[in-house]
PDB file of C-alpha atoms in Angstrom:
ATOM      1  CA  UNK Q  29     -85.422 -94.277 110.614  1.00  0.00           C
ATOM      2  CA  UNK Q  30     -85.075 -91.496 108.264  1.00  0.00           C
ATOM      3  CA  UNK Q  31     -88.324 -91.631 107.223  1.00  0.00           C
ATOM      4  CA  UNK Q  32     -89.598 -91.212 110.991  1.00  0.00           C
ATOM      5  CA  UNK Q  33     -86.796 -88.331 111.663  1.00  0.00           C
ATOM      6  CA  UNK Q  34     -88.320 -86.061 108.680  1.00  0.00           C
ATOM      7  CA  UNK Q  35     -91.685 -86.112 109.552  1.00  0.00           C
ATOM      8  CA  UNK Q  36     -91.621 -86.423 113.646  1.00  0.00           C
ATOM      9  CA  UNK Q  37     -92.696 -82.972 113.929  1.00  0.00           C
ATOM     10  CA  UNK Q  38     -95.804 -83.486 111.666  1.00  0.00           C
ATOM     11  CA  UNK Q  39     -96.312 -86.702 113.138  1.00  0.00           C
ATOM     12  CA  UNK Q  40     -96.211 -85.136 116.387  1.00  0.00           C
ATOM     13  CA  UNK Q  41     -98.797 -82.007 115.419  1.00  0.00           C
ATOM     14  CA  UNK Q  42    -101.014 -84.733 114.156  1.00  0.00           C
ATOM     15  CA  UNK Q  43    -100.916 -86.476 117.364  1.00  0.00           C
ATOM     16  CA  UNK Q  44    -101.564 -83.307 119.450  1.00  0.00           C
ATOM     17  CA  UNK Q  45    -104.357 -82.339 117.214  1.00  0.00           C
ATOM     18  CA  UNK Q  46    -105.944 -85.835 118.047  1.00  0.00           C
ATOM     19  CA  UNK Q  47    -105.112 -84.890 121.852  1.00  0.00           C
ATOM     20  CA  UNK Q  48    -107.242 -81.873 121.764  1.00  0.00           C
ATOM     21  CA  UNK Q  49    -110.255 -83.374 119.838  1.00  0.00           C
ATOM     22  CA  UNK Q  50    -110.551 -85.921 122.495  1.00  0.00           C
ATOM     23  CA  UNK Q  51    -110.162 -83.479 125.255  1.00  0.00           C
ATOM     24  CA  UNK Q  52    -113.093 -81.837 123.526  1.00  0.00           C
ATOM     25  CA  UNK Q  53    -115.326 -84.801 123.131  1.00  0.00           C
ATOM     26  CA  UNK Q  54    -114.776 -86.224 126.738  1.00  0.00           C
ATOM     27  CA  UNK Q  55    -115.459 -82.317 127.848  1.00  0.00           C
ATOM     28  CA  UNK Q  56    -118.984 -82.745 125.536  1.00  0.00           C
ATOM     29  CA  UNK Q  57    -119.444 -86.348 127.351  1.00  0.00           C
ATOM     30  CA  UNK Q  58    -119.666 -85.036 130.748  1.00  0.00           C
ATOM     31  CA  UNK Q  59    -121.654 -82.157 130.387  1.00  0.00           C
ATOM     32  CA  UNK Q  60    -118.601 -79.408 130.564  1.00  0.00           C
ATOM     33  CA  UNK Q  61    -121.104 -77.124 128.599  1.00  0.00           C
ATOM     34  CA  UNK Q  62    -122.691 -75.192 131.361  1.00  0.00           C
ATOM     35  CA  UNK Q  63    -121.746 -71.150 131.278  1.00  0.00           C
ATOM     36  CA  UNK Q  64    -117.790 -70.503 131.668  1.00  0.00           C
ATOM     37  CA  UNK Q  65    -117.334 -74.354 131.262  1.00  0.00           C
ATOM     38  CA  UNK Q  66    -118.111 -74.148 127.110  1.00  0.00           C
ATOM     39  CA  UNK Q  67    -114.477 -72.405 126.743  1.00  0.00           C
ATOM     40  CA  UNK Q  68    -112.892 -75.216 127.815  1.00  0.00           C
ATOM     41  CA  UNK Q  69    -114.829 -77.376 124.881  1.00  0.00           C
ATOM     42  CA  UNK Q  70    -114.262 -74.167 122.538  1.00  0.00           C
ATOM     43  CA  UNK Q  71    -110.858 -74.262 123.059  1.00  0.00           C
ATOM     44  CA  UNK Q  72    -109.938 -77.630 122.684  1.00  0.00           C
ATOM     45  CA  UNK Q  73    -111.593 -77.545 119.620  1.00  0.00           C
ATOM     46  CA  UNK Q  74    -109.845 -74.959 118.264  1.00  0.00           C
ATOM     47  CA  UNK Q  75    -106.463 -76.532 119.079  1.00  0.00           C
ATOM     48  CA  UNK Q  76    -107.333 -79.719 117.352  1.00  0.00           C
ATOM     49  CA  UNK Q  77    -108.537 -76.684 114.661  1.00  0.00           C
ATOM     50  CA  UNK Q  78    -104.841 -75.004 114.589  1.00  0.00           C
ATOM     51  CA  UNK Q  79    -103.205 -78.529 114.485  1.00  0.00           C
ATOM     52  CA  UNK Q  80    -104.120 -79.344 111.578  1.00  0.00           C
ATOM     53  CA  UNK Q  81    -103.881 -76.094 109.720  1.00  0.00           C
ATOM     54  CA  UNK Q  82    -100.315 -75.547 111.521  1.00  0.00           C
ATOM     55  CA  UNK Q  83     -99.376 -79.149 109.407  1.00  0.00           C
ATOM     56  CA  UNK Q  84    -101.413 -78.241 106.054  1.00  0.00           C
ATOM     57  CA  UNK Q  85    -100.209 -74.360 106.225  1.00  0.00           C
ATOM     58  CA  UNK Q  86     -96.740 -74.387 107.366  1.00  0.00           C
ATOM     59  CA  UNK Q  87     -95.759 -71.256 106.222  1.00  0.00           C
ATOM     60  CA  UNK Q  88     -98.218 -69.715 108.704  1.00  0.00           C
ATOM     61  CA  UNK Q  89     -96.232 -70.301 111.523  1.00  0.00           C
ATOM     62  CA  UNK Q  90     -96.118 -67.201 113.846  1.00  0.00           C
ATOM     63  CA  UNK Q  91    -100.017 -66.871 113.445  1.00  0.00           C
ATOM     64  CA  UNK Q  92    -100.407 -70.407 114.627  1.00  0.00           C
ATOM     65  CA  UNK Q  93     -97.695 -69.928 117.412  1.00  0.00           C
ATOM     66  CA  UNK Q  94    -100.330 -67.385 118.398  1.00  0.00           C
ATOM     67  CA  UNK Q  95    -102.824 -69.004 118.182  1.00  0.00           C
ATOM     68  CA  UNK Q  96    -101.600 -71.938 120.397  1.00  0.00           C
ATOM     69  CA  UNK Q  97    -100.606 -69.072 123.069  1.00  0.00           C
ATOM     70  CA  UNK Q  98    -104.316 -67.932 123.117  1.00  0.00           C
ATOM     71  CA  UNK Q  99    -105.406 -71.946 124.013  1.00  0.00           C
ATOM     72  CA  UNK Q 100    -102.702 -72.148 126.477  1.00  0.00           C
ATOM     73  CA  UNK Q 101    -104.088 -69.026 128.258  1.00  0.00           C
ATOM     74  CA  UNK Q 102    -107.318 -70.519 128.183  1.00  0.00           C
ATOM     75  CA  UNK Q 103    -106.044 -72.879 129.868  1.00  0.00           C
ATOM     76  CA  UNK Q 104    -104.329 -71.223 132.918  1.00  0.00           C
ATOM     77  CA  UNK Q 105    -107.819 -69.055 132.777  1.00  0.00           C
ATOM     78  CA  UNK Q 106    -109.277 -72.427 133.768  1.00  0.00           C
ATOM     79  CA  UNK Q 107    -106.872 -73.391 136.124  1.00  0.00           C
ATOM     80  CA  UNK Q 108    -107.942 -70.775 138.023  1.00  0.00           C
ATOM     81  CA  UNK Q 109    -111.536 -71.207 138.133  1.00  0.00           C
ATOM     82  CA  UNK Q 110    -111.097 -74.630 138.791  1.00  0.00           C
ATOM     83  CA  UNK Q 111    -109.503 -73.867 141.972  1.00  0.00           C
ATOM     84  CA  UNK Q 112    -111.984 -71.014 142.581  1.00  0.00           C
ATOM     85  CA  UNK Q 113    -114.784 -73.248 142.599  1.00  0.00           C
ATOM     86  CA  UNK Q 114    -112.933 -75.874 144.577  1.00  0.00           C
ATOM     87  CA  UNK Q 115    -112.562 -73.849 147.778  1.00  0.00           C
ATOM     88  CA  UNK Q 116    -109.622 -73.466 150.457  1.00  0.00           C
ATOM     89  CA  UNK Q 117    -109.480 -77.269 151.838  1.00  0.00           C
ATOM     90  CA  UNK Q 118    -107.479 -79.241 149.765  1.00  0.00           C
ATOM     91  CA  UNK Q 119    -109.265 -82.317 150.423  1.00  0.00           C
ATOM     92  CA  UNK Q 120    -112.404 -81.054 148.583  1.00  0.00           C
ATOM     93  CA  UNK Q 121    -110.334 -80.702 145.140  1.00  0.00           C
ATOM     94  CA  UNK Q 122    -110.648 -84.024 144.705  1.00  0.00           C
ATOM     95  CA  UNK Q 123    -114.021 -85.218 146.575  1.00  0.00           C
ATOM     96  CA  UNK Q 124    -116.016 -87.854 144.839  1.00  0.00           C
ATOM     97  CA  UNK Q 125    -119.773 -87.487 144.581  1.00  0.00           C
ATOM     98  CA  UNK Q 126    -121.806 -87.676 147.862  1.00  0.00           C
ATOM     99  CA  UNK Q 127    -125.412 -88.945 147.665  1.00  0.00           C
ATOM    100  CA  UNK Q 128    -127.841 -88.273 149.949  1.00  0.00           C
ATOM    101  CA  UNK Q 129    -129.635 -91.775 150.944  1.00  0.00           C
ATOM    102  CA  UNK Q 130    -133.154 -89.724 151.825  1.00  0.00           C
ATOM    103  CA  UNK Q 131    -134.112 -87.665 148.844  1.00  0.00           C
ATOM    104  CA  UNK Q 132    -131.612 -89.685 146.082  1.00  0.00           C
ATOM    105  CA  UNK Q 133    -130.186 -85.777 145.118  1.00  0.00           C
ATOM    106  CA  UNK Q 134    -126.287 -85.662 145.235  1.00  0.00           C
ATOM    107  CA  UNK Q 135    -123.965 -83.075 145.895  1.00  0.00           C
ATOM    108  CA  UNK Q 136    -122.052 -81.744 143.131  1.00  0.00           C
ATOM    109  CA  UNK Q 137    -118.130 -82.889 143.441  1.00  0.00           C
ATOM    110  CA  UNK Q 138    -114.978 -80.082 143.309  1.00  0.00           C
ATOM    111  CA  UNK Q 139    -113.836 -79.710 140.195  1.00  0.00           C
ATOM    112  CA  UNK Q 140    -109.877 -81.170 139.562  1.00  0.00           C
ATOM    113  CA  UNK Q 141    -107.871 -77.978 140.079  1.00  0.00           C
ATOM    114  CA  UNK Q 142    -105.367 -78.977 137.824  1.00  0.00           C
ATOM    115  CA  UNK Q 143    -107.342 -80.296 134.748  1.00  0.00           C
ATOM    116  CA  UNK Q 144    -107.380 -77.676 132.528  1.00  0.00           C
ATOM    117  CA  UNK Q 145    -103.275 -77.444 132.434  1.00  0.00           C
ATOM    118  CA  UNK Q 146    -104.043 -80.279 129.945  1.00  0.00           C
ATOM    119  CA  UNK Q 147    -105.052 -77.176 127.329  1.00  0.00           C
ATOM    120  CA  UNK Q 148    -102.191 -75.270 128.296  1.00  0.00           C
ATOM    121  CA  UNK Q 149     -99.510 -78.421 128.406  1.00  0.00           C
ATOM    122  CA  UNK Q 150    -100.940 -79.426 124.968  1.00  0.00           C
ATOM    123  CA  UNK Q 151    -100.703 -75.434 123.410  1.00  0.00           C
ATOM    124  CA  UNK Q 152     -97.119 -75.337 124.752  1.00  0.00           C
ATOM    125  CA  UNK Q 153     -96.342 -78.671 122.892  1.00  0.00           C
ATOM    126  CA  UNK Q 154     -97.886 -77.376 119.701  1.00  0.00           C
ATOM    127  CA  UNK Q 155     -95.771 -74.341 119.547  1.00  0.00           C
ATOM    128  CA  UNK Q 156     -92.568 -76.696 120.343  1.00  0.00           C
ATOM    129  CA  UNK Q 157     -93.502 -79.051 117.530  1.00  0.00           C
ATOM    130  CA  UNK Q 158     -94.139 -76.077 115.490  1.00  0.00           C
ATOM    131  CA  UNK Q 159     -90.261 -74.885 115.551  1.00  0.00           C
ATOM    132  CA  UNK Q 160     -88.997 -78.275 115.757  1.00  0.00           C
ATOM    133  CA  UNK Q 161     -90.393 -78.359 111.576  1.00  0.00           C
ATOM    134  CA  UNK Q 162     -87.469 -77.195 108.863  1.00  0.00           C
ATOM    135  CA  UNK Q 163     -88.162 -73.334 107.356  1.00  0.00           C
ATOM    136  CA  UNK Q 164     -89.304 -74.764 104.163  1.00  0.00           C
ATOM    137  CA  UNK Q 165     -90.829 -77.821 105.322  1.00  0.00           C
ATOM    138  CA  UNK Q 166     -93.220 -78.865 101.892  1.00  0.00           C
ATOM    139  CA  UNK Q 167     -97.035 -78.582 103.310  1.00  0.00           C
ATOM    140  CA  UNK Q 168     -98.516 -82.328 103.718  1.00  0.00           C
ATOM    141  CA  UNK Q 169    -100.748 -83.770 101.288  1.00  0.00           C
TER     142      UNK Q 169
END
């Protein structure tokens, strides 16, 4: 149990950079590359980036505290285009794809208002995890 006590906080930076490079790849599986939408890819790519070089270069830890803030703002950035491009009825924050039956084109569903928080929620956690690590914690290798 010792073991697991020491390195939680490593353990736990390793899991969040895992969390962000999936959050990138599922944002690179469904197309999320399209003008504004490629920050959201960019930064969860550079989370899963400061991750790992917040558990290999320890000592750097206000730079990657600030680092983490800038994803996290990224995230609230998209937050609030998400709900931009939802519109004012609630209902169509969630809408599913509608196809048209005639000419087989669809209409493009609302965006989930709340989906980039995930960026944001992550960032916080890696800034938690990175004060949760002792001053002089050795860097991992």
């Amino acid at each position: 149990m010792n073991w697991l006590r020491k390195r939680f906080p490593a353990l736990v930076m390793l899991w969040i950079a895992g969390s962000f490079g999936l959050l990138a790849l599922e944002l690179l599986m469904t197309g999320h590359t399209e003008e504004t939408q490629i920050l959201g890819v960019l930064a969860s790519a550079a989370g899963a980036l400061l991750a790992l070089l917040a558990l290999l270069v320890p000592r750097l830890r206000v730079g990657w505290l600030v680092g983490f803030l800038v994803v996290g703002v990224f995230g609230l950035v998209g937050t609030a285009l998400h709900w931009e491009e939802a519109g004012e009825p609630a209902e169509t924050a969630y809408a599913v794809a509608r196809y048209d039956d005639e000419e087989g084109e669809g209409e493009e569903a609302a965006p989930p208002p709340l989906a980039p928080l995930g960026l944001t929620g992550l960032a916080a956690l890696g800034g938690l995890a990175l004060f949760a690590r002792e001053e002089g914690a050795e860097e991992v290798g």
